[in-house]
Amino acid sequence: MMTLKMAALALLAVVNLVSFVLMGVDKRRARRGKWRIPERTLFLAAACFGALGGTLGMFYFHHKTKHWYFRIGFPALLMAQVVLILWGLSRAA
């Protein structure tokens, strides 16, 4: 039986995977001159606790690294999310 913590961890993994993949898909589309994923969507995925995947995707695919708001925004979201998760875990214990 899946506990609440296991379900939350699984959801966190899925959201981060989606965020990582979105960065890769957008980079591929950019290279091919195709329709792009809106920056708002990339930030929304990162803001929904997918900042780790978004940040890793940004550096792995070398995508959006010239935009200061991605270079600063994604890691800032990641730090905020880590703090929130740690705070939530300390309250649950």
PDB file of N, CA and C in Angstrom:
ATOM      1  N   MET A   1       0.847  -1.182   0.000  1.00  0.00           N
ATOM      2  CA  MET A   1       0.000   0.000   0.000  1.00  0.00           C
ATOM      3  C   MET A   1       0.891   1.243   0.000  1.00  0.00           C
ATOM      4  N   MET A   2       0.530   2.204  -0.839  1.00  0.00           N
ATOM      5  CA  MET A   2       1.331   3.409  -0.973  1.00  0.00           C
ATOM      6  C   MET A   2       0.972   4.407   0.121  1.00  0.00           C
ATOM      7  N   THR A   3       1.992   4.858   0.832  1.00  0.00           N
ATOM      8  CA  THR A   3       1.761   5.859   1.872  1.00  0.00           C
ATOM      9  C   THR A   3       1.683   7.242   1.229  1.00  0.00           C
ATOM     10  N   LEU A   4       1.257   8.193   2.009  1.00  0.00           N
ATOM     11  CA  LEU A   4       1.147   9.560   1.525  1.00  0.00           C
ATOM     12  C   LEU A   4       2.519  10.111   1.131  1.00  0.00           C
ATOM     13  N   LYS A   5       3.554   9.811   1.918  1.00  0.00           N
ATOM     14  CA  LYS A   5       4.904  10.282   1.590  1.00  0.00           C
ATOM     15  C   LYS A   5       5.399   9.671   0.284  1.00  0.00           C
ATOM     16  N   MET A   6       5.117   8.391   0.076  1.00  0.00           N
ATOM     17  CA  MET A   6       5.532   7.731  -1.161  1.00  0.00           C
ATOM     18  C   MET A   6       4.809   8.331  -2.361  1.00  0.00           C
ATOM     19  N   ALA A   7       3.527   8.627  -2.198  1.00  0.00           N
ATOM     20  CA  ALA A   7       2.750   9.224  -3.274  1.00  0.00           C
ATOM     21  C   ALA A   7       3.267  10.624  -3.596  1.00  0.00           C
ATOM     22  N   ALA A   8       3.583  11.391  -2.564  1.00  0.00           N
ATOM     23  CA  ALA A   8       4.118  12.738  -2.768  1.00  0.00           C
ATOM     24  C   ALA A   8       5.471  12.682  -3.472  1.00  0.00           C
ATOM     25  N   LEU A   9       6.305  11.735  -3.086  1.00  0.00           N
ATOM     26  CA  LEU A   9       7.614  11.565  -3.711  1.00  0.00           C
ATOM     27  C   LEU A   9       7.460  11.157  -5.176  1.00  0.00           C
ATOM     28  N   ALA A  10       6.522  10.277  -5.463  1.00  0.00           N
ATOM     29  CA  ALA A  10       6.275   9.853  -6.842  1.00  0.00           C
ATOM     30  C   ALA A  10       5.776  11.032  -7.681  1.00  0.00           C
ATOM     31  N   LEU A  11       4.876  11.818  -7.119  1.00  0.00           N
ATOM     32  CA  LEU A  11       4.362  12.999  -7.823  1.00  0.00           C
ATOM     33  C   LEU A  11       5.480  13.995  -8.078  1.00  0.00           C
ATOM     34  N   LEU A  12       6.329  14.198  -7.100  1.00  0.00           N
ATOM     35  CA  LEU A  12       7.473  15.101  -7.242  1.00  0.00           C
ATOM     36  C   LEU A  12       8.395  14.627  -8.363  1.00  0.00           C
ATOM     37  N   ALA A  13       8.640  13.328  -8.428  1.00  0.00           N
ATOM     38  CA  ALA A  13       9.490  12.766  -9.477  1.00  0.00           C
ATOM     39  C   ALA A  13       8.866  12.980 -10.859  1.00  0.00           C
ATOM     40  N   VAL A  14       7.573  12.770 -10.971  1.00  0.00           N
ATOM     41  CA  VAL A  14       6.888  12.928 -12.256  1.00  0.00           C
ATOM     42  C   VAL A  14       6.923  14.384 -12.707  1.00  0.00           C
ATOM     43  N   VAL A  15       6.637  15.306 -11.803  1.00  0.00           N
ATOM     44  CA  VAL A  15       6.630  16.728 -12.148  1.00  0.00           C
ATOM     45  C   VAL A  15       8.023  17.167 -12.606  1.00  0.00           C
ATOM     46  N   ASN A  16       9.058  16.701 -11.921  1.00  0.00           N
ATOM     47  CA  ASN A  16      10.417  17.074 -12.313  1.00  0.00           C
ATOM     48  C   ASN A  16      10.819  16.435 -13.634  1.00  0.00           C
ATOM     49  N   LEU A  17      10.384  15.222 -13.887  1.00  0.00           N
ATOM     50  CA  LEU A  17      10.655  14.585 -15.160  1.00  0.00           C
ATOM     51  C   LEU A  17       9.974  15.347 -16.301  1.00  0.00           C
ATOM     52  N   VAL A  18       8.741  15.747 -16.080  1.00  0.00           N
ATOM     53  CA  VAL A  18       8.009  16.524 -17.089  1.00  0.00           C
ATOM     54  C   VAL A  18       8.730  17.842 -17.358  1.00  0.00           C
ATOM     55  N   SER A  19       9.169  18.516 -16.314  1.00  0.00           N
ATOM     56  CA  SER A  19       9.873  19.785 -16.467  1.00  0.00           C
ATOM     57  C   SER A  19      11.177  19.605 -17.249  1.00  0.00           C
ATOM     58  N   PHE A  20      11.914  18.539 -16.945  1.00  0.00           N
ATOM     59  CA  PHE A  20      13.160  18.231 -17.651  1.00  0.00           C
ATOM     60  C   PHE A  20      12.886  17.965 -19.133  1.00  0.00           C
ATOM     61  N   VAL A  21      11.877  17.149 -19.403  1.00  0.00           N
ATOM     62  CA  VAL A  21      11.539  16.792 -20.781  1.00  0.00           C
ATOM     63  C   VAL A  21      11.061  18.018 -21.557  1.00  0.00           C
ATOM     64  N   LEU A  22      10.285  18.888 -20.927  1.00  0.00           N
ATOM     65  CA  LEU A  22       9.829  20.105 -21.608  1.00  0.00           C
ATOM     66  C   LEU A  22      11.000  20.953 -22.080  1.00  0.00           C
ATOM     67  N   MET A  23      12.040  21.045 -21.262  1.00  0.00           N
ATOM     68  CA  MET A  23      13.225  21.812 -21.669  1.00  0.00           C
ATOM     69  C   MET A  23      13.886  21.163 -22.887  1.00  0.00           C
ATOM     70  N   GLY A  24      13.973  19.847 -22.883  1.00  0.00           N
ATOM     71  CA  GLY A  24      14.573  19.147 -24.014  1.00  0.00           C
ATOM     72  C   GLY A  24      13.753  19.271 -25.282  1.00  0.00           C
ATOM     73  N   VAL A  25      12.450  19.142 -25.149  1.00  0.00           N
ATOM     74  CA  VAL A  25      11.558  19.255 -26.308  1.00  0.00           C
ATOM     75  C   VAL A  25      11.629  20.662 -26.880  1.00  0.00           C
ATOM     76  N   ASP A  26      11.614  21.670 -26.021  1.00  0.00           N
ATOM     77  CA  ASP A  26      11.673  23.047 -26.508  1.00  0.00           C
ATOM     78  C   ASP A  26      13.003  23.327 -27.201  1.00  0.00           C
ATOM     79  N   LYS A  27      14.096  22.799 -26.667  1.00  0.00           N
ATOM     80  CA  LYS A  27      15.397  22.987 -27.307  1.00  0.00           C
ATOM     81  C   LYS A  27      15.404  22.346 -28.690  1.00  0.00           C
ATOM     82  N   ARG A  28      14.857  21.149 -28.790  1.00  0.00           N
ATOM     83  CA  ARG A  28      14.806  20.450 -30.077  1.00  0.00           C
ATOM     84  C   ARG A  28      13.966  21.230 -31.081  1.00  0.00           C
ATOM     85  N   ARG A  29      12.838  21.735 -30.622  1.00  0.00           N
ATOM     86  CA  ARG A  29      11.980  22.518 -31.511  1.00  0.00           C
ATOM     87  C   ARG A  29      12.663  23.818 -31.936  1.00  0.00           C
ATOM     88  N   ALA A  30      13.430  24.410 -31.032  1.00  0.00           N
ATOM     89  CA  ALA A  30      14.142  25.645 -31.362  1.00  0.00           C
ATOM     90  C   ALA A  30      15.163  25.389 -32.469  1.00  0.00           C
ATOM     91  N   ARG A  31      15.873  24.300 -32.369  1.00  0.00           N
ATOM     92  CA  ARG A  31      16.880  23.964 -33.384  1.00  0.00           C
ATOM     93  C   ARG A  31      16.254  23.697 -34.744  1.00  0.00           C
ATOM     94  N   ARG A  32      15.044  23.148 -34.733  1.00  0.00           N
ATOM     95  CA  ARG A  32      14.380  22.786 -35.983  1.00  0.00           C
ATOM     96  C   ARG A  32      13.478  23.887 -36.520  1.00  0.00           C
ATOM     97  N   GLY A  33      13.396  25.012 -35.811  1.00  0.00           N
ATOM     98  CA  GLY A  33      12.574  26.122 -36.263  1.00  0.00           C
ATOM     99  C   GLY A  33      11.088  25.846 -36.185  1.00  0.00           C
ATOM    100  N   LYS A  34      10.683  24.989 -35.275  1.00  0.00           N
ATOM    101  CA  LYS A  34       9.271  24.625 -35.128  1.00  0.00           C
ATOM    102  C   LYS A  34       8.606  25.425 -34.009  1.00  0.00           C
ATOM    103  N   TRP A  35       7.311  25.168 -33.841  1.00  0.00           N
ATOM    104  CA  TRP A  35       6.518  25.801 -32.781  1.00  0.00           C
ATOM    105  C   TRP A  35       7.161  25.506 -31.433  1.00  0.00           C
ATOM    106  N   ARG A  36       7.259  26.546 -30.591  1.00  0.00           N
ATOM    107  CA  ARG A  36       7.963  26.440 -29.319  1.00  0.00           C
ATOM    108  C   ARG A  36       6.990  26.342 -28.153  1.00  0.00           C
ATOM    109  N   ILE A  37       7.501  25.811 -27.067  1.00  0.00           N
ATOM    110  CA  ILE A  37       6.750  25.776 -25.815  1.00  0.00           C
ATOM    111  C   ILE A  37       6.887  27.170 -25.190  1.00  0.00           C
ATOM    112  N   PRO A  38       5.785  27.798 -24.824  1.00  0.00           N
ATOM    113  CA  PRO A  38       5.877  29.145 -24.239  1.00  0.00           C
ATOM    114  C   PRO A  38       6.713  29.163 -22.952  1.00  0.00           C
ATOM    115  N   GLU A  39       7.468  30.242 -22.765  1.00  0.00           N
ATOM    116  CA  GLU A  39       8.279  30.374 -21.552  1.00  0.00           C
ATOM    117  C   GLU A  39       7.415  30.298 -20.306  1.00  0.00           C
ATOM    118  N   ARG A  40       6.214  30.794 -20.400  1.00  0.00           N
ATOM    119  CA  ARG A  40       5.286  30.737 -19.275  1.00  0.00           C
ATOM    120  C   ARG A  40       5.019  29.287 -18.862  1.00  0.00           C
ATOM    121  N   THR A  41       4.895  28.407 -19.835  1.00  0.00           N
ATOM    122  CA  THR A  41       4.658  26.983 -19.556  1.00  0.00           C
ATOM    123  C   THR A  41       5.874  26.360 -18.885  1.00  0.00           C
ATOM    124  N   LEU A  42       7.067  26.714 -19.353  1.00  0.00           N
ATOM    125  CA  LEU A  42       8.295  26.195 -18.741  1.00  0.00           C
ATOM    126  C   LEU A  42       8.389  26.637 -17.280  1.00  0.00           C
ATOM    127  N   PHE A  43       8.075  27.906 -17.024  1.00  0.00           N
ATOM    128  CA  PHE A  43       8.104  28.408 -15.652  1.00  0.00           C
ATOM    129  C   PHE A  43       6.996  27.793 -14.804  1.00  0.00           C
ATOM    130  N   LEU A  44       5.843  27.557 -15.390  1.00  0.00           N
ATOM    131  CA  LEU A  44       4.740  26.933 -14.642  1.00  0.00           C
ATOM    132  C   LEU A  44       5.122  25.525 -14.197  1.00  0.00           C
ATOM    133  N   ALA A  45       5.741  24.773 -15.091  1.00  0.00           N
ATOM    134  CA  ALA A  45       6.184  23.424 -14.734  1.00  0.00           C
ATOM    135  C   ALA A  45       7.212  23.487 -13.608  1.00  0.00           C
ATOM    136  N   ALA A  46       8.119  24.445 -13.681  1.00  0.00           N
ATOM    137  CA  ALA A  46       9.131  24.603 -12.631  1.00  0.00           C
ATOM    138  C   ALA A  46       8.484  25.062 -11.324  1.00  0.00           C
ATOM    139  N   ALA A  47       7.510  25.937 -11.409  1.00  0.00           N
ATOM    140  CA  ALA A  47       6.863  26.463 -10.207  1.00  0.00           C
ATOM    141  C   ALA A  47       6.015  25.404  -9.496  1.00  0.00           C
ATOM    142  N   CYS A  48       5.563  24.399 -10.237  1.00  0.00           N
ATOM    143  CA  CYS A  48       4.768  23.312  -9.649  1.00  0.00           C
ATOM    144  C   CYS A  48       5.682  22.233  -9.088  1.00  0.00           C
ATOM    145  N   PHE A  49       6.699  22.648  -8.382  1.00  0.00           N
ATOM    146  CA  PHE A  49       7.695  21.780  -7.747  1.00  0.00           C
ATOM    147  C   PHE A  49       8.492  20.961  -8.760  1.00  0.00           C
ATOM    148  N   GLY A  50       8.677  21.522  -9.961  1.00  0.00           N
ATOM    149  CA  GLY A  50       9.503  20.890 -10.980  1.00  0.00           C
ATOM    150  C   GLY A  50      10.768  21.675 -11.257  1.00  0.00           C
ATOM    151  N   ALA A  51      11.197  22.491 -10.293  1.00  0.00           N
ATOM    152  CA  ALA A  51      12.365  23.347 -10.514  1.00  0.00           C
ATOM    153  C   ALA A  51      13.661  22.546 -10.648  1.00  0.00           C
ATOM    154  N   LEU A  52      13.768  21.437  -9.946  1.00  0.00           N
ATOM    155  CA  LEU A  52      14.977  20.617 -10.079  1.00  0.00           C
ATOM    156  C   LEU A  52      15.083  20.086 -11.506  1.00  0.00           C
ATOM    157  N   GLY A  53      14.018  19.526 -12.028  1.00  0.00           N
ATOM    158  CA  GLY A  53      14.020  19.020 -13.395  1.00  0.00           C
ATOM    159  C   GLY A  53      14.243  20.125 -14.411  1.00  0.00           C
ATOM    160  N   GLY A  54      13.635  21.276 -14.186  1.00  0.00           N
ATOM    161  CA  GLY A  54      13.811  22.407 -15.097  1.00  0.00           C
ATOM    162  C   GLY A  54      15.234  22.927 -15.095  1.00  0.00           C
ATOM    163  N   THR A  55      15.818  23.030 -13.909  1.00  0.00           N
ATOM    164  CA  THR A  55      17.193  23.516 -13.797  1.00  0.00           C
ATOM    165  C   THR A  55      18.165  22.523 -14.426  1.00  0.00           C
ATOM    166  N   LEU A  56      17.988  21.240 -14.115  1.00  0.00           N
ATOM    167  CA  LEU A  56      18.849  20.225 -14.718  1.00  0.00           C
ATOM    168  C   LEU A  56      18.687  20.211 -16.237  1.00  0.00           C
ATOM    169  N   GLY A  57      17.460  20.320 -16.716  1.00  0.00           N
ATOM    170  CA  GLY A  57      17.205  20.355 -18.154  1.00  0.00           C
ATOM    171  C   GLY A  57      17.814  21.575 -18.815  1.00  0.00           C
ATOM    172  N   MET A  58      17.741  22.709 -18.138  1.00  0.00           N
ATOM    173  CA  MET A  58      18.305  23.940 -18.683  1.00  0.00           C
ATOM    174  C   MET A  58      19.806  23.774 -18.934  1.00  0.00           C
ATOM    175  N   PHE A  59      20.511  23.206 -17.972  1.00  0.00           N
ATOM    176  CA  PHE A  59      21.951  23.050 -18.132  1.00  0.00           C
ATOM    177  C   PHE A  59      22.322  21.839 -18.985  1.00  0.00           C
ATOM    178  N   TYR A  60      21.571  20.762 -18.901  1.00  0.00           N
ATOM    179  CA  TYR A  60      21.867  19.574 -19.699  1.00  0.00           C
ATOM    180  C   TYR A  60      21.694  19.847 -21.187  1.00  0.00           C
ATOM    181  N   PHE A  61      20.602  20.523 -21.542  1.00  0.00           N
ATOM    182  CA  PHE A  61      20.315  20.813 -22.944  1.00  0.00           C
ATOM    183  C   PHE A  61      20.893  22.167 -23.388  1.00  0.00           C
ATOM    184  N   HIS A  62      21.533  22.891 -22.480  1.00  0.00           N
ATOM    185  CA  HIS A  62      22.058  24.234 -22.768  1.00  0.00           C
ATOM    186  C   HIS A  62      20.953  25.095 -23.372  1.00  0.00           C
ATOM    187  N   HIS A  63      19.834  25.122 -22.687  1.00  0.00           N
ATOM    188  CA  HIS A  63      18.651  25.811 -23.203  1.00  0.00           C
ATOM    189  C   HIS A  63      18.201  26.891 -22.228  1.00  0.00           C
ATOM    190  N   LYS A  64      17.982  28.069 -22.759  1.00  0.00           N
ATOM    191  CA  LYS A  64      17.525  29.237 -22.001  1.00  0.00           C
ATOM    192  C   LYS A  64      18.594  29.759 -21.033  1.00  0.00           C
ATOM    193  N   THR A  65      19.837  29.333 -21.204  1.00  0.00           N
ATOM    194  CA  THR A  65      20.895  29.765 -20.281  1.00  0.00           C
ATOM    195  C   THR A  65      21.328  31.204 -20.533  1.00  0.00           C
ATOM    196  N   LYS A  66      20.964  31.783 -21.664  1.00  0.00           N
ATOM    197  CA  LYS A  66      21.311  33.182 -21.938  1.00  0.00           C
ATOM    198  C   LYS A  66      20.292  34.151 -21.347  1.00  0.00           C
ATOM    199  N   HIS A  67      19.155  33.616 -20.926  1.00  0.00           N
ATOM    200  CA  HIS A  67      18.105  34.454 -20.338  1.00  0.00           C
ATOM    201  C   HIS A  67      18.315  34.525 -18.825  1.00  0.00           C
ATOM    202  N   TRP A  68      18.563  35.730 -18.310  1.00  0.00           N
ATOM    203  CA  TRP A  68      18.856  35.876 -16.882  1.00  0.00           C
ATOM    204  C   TRP A  68      17.708  35.371 -16.016  1.00  0.00           C
ATOM    205  N   TYR A  69      16.474  35.569 -16.487  1.00  0.00           N
ATOM    206  CA  TYR A  69      15.329  35.174 -15.667  1.00  0.00           C
ATOM    207  C   TYR A  69      15.205  33.656 -15.553  1.00  0.00           C
ATOM    208  N   PHE A  70      15.781  32.907 -16.471  1.00  0.00           N
ATOM    209  CA  PHE A  70      15.842  31.447 -16.317  1.00  0.00           C
ATOM    210  C   PHE A  70      17.051  31.065 -15.462  1.00  0.00           C
ATOM    211  N   ARG A  71      18.218  31.671 -15.758  1.00  0.00           N
ATOM    212  CA  ARG A  71      19.438  31.343 -15.017  1.00  0.00           C
ATOM    213  C   ARG A  71      19.304  31.635 -13.528  1.00  0.00           C
ATOM    214  N   ILE A  72      18.554  32.679 -13.196  1.00  0.00           N
ATOM    215  CA  ILE A  72      18.353  33.048 -11.791  1.00  0.00           C
ATOM    216  C   ILE A  72      17.044  32.474 -11.260  1.00  0.00           C
ATOM    217  N   GLY A  73      15.999  32.515 -12.085  1.00  0.00           N
ATOM    218  CA  GLY A  73      14.667  32.116 -11.641  1.00  0.00           C
ATOM    219  C   GLY A  73      14.524  30.646 -11.304  1.00  0.00           C
ATOM    220  N   PHE A  74      15.042  29.765 -12.157  1.00  0.00           N
ATOM    221  CA  PHE A  74      14.907  28.332 -11.892  1.00  0.00           C
ATOM    222  C   PHE A  74      15.646  27.920 -10.619  1.00  0.00           C
ATOM    223  N   PRO A  75      16.928  28.305 -10.448  1.00  0.00           N
ATOM    224  CA  PRO A  75      17.600  27.945  -9.186  1.00  0.00           C
ATOM    225  C   PRO A  75      16.935  28.585  -7.957  1.00  0.00           C
ATOM    226  N   ALA A  76      16.408  29.798  -8.105  1.00  0.00           N
ATOM    227  CA  ALA A  76      15.721  30.445  -6.986  1.00  0.00           C
ATOM    228  C   ALA A  76      14.452  29.666  -6.622  1.00  0.00           C
ATOM    229  N   LEU A  77      13.710  29.236  -7.637  1.00  0.00           N
ATOM    230  CA  LEU A  77      12.531  28.403  -7.380  1.00  0.00           C
ATOM    231  C   LEU A  77      12.941  27.096  -6.713  1.00  0.00           C
ATOM    232  N   LEU A  78      14.029  26.518  -7.162  1.00  0.00           N
ATOM    233  CA  LEU A  78      14.520  25.269  -6.579  1.00  0.00           C
ATOM    234  C   LEU A  78      14.845  25.456  -5.103  1.00  0.00           C
ATOM    235  N   MET A  79      15.564  26.524  -4.778  1.00  0.00           N
ATOM    236  CA  MET A  79      15.902  26.776  -3.368  1.00  0.00           C
ATOM    237  C   MET A  79      14.641  26.962  -2.528  1.00  0.00           C
ATOM    238  N   ALA A  80      13.684  27.713  -3.048  1.00  0.00           N
ATOM    239  CA  ALA A  80      12.436  27.932  -2.313  1.00  0.00           C
ATOM    240  C   ALA A  80      11.691  26.614  -2.117  1.00  0.00           C
ATOM    241  N   GLN A  81      11.686  25.770  -3.136  1.00  0.00           N
ATOM    242  CA  GLN A  81      10.986  24.492  -3.034  1.00  0.00           C
ATOM    243  C   GLN A  81      11.673  23.554  -2.048  1.00  0.00           C
ATOM    244  N   VAL A  82      12.999  23.561  -2.028  1.00  0.00           N
ATOM    245  CA  VAL A  82      13.730  22.737  -1.058  1.00  0.00           C
ATOM    246  C   VAL A  82      13.392  23.192   0.357  1.00  0.00           C
ATOM    247  N   VAL A  83      13.382  24.500   0.573  1.00  0.00           N
ATOM    248  CA  VAL A  83      13.041  25.030   1.896  1.00  0.00           C
ATOM    249  C   VAL A  83      11.623  24.619   2.285  1.00  0.00           C
ATOM    250  N   LEU A  84      10.672  24.752   1.360  1.00  0.00           N
ATOM    251  CA  LEU A  84       9.287  24.374   1.654  1.00  0.00           C
ATOM    252  C   LEU A  84       9.154  22.880   1.950  1.00  0.00           C
ATOM    253  N   ILE A  85       9.849  22.064   1.180  1.00  0.00           N
ATOM    254  CA  ILE A  85       9.775  20.614   1.406  1.00  0.00           C
ATOM    255  C   ILE A  85      10.390  20.249   2.755  1.00  0.00           C
ATOM    256  N   LEU A  86      11.545  20.821   3.053  1.00  0.00           N
ATOM    257  CA  LEU A  86      12.181  20.543   4.345  1.00  0.00           C
ATOM    258  C   LEU A  86      11.309  21.031   5.506  1.00  0.00           C
ATOM    259  N   TRP A  87      10.714  22.203   5.336  1.00  0.00           N
ATOM    260  CA  TRP A  87       9.815  22.723   6.368  1.00  0.00           C
ATOM    261  C   TRP A  87       8.624  21.786   6.560  1.00  0.00           C
ATOM    262  N   GLY A  88       8.067  21.327   5.432  1.00  0.00           N
ATOM    263  CA  GLY A  88       6.924  20.418   5.514  1.00  0.00           C
ATOM    264  C   GLY A  88       7.292  19.086   6.175  1.00  0.00           C
ATOM    265  N   LEU A  89       8.470  18.591   5.866  1.00  0.00           N
ATOM    266  CA  LEU A  89       8.917  17.337   6.475  1.00  0.00           C
ATOM    267  C   LEU A  89       9.156  17.503   7.978  1.00  0.00           C
ATOM    268  N   SER A  90       9.686  18.661   8.364  1.00  0.00           N
ATOM    269  CA  SER A  90       9.933  18.887   9.799  1.00  0.00           C
ATOM    270  C   SER A  90       8.619  19.027  10.567  1.00  0.00           C
ATOM    271  N   ARG A  91       7.600  19.564   9.907  1.00  0.00           N
ATOM    272  CA  ARG A  91       6.292  19.698  10.557  1.00  0.00           C
ATOM    273  C   ARG A  91       5.571  18.355  10.658  1.00  0.00           C
ATOM    274  N   ALA A  92       5.858  17.448   9.718  1.00  0.00           N
ATOM    275  CA  ALA A  92       5.192  16.154   9.687  1.00  0.00           C
ATOM    276  C   ALA A  92       5.797  15.178  10.682  1.00  0.00           C
ATOM    277  N   ALA A  93       7.012  15.453  11.083  1.00  0.00           N
ATOM    278  CA  ALA A  93       7.720  14.509  11.977  1.00  0.00           C
ATOM    279  C   ALA A  93       7.250  14.602  13.402  1.00  0.00           C
TER     280      ALA A  93
END
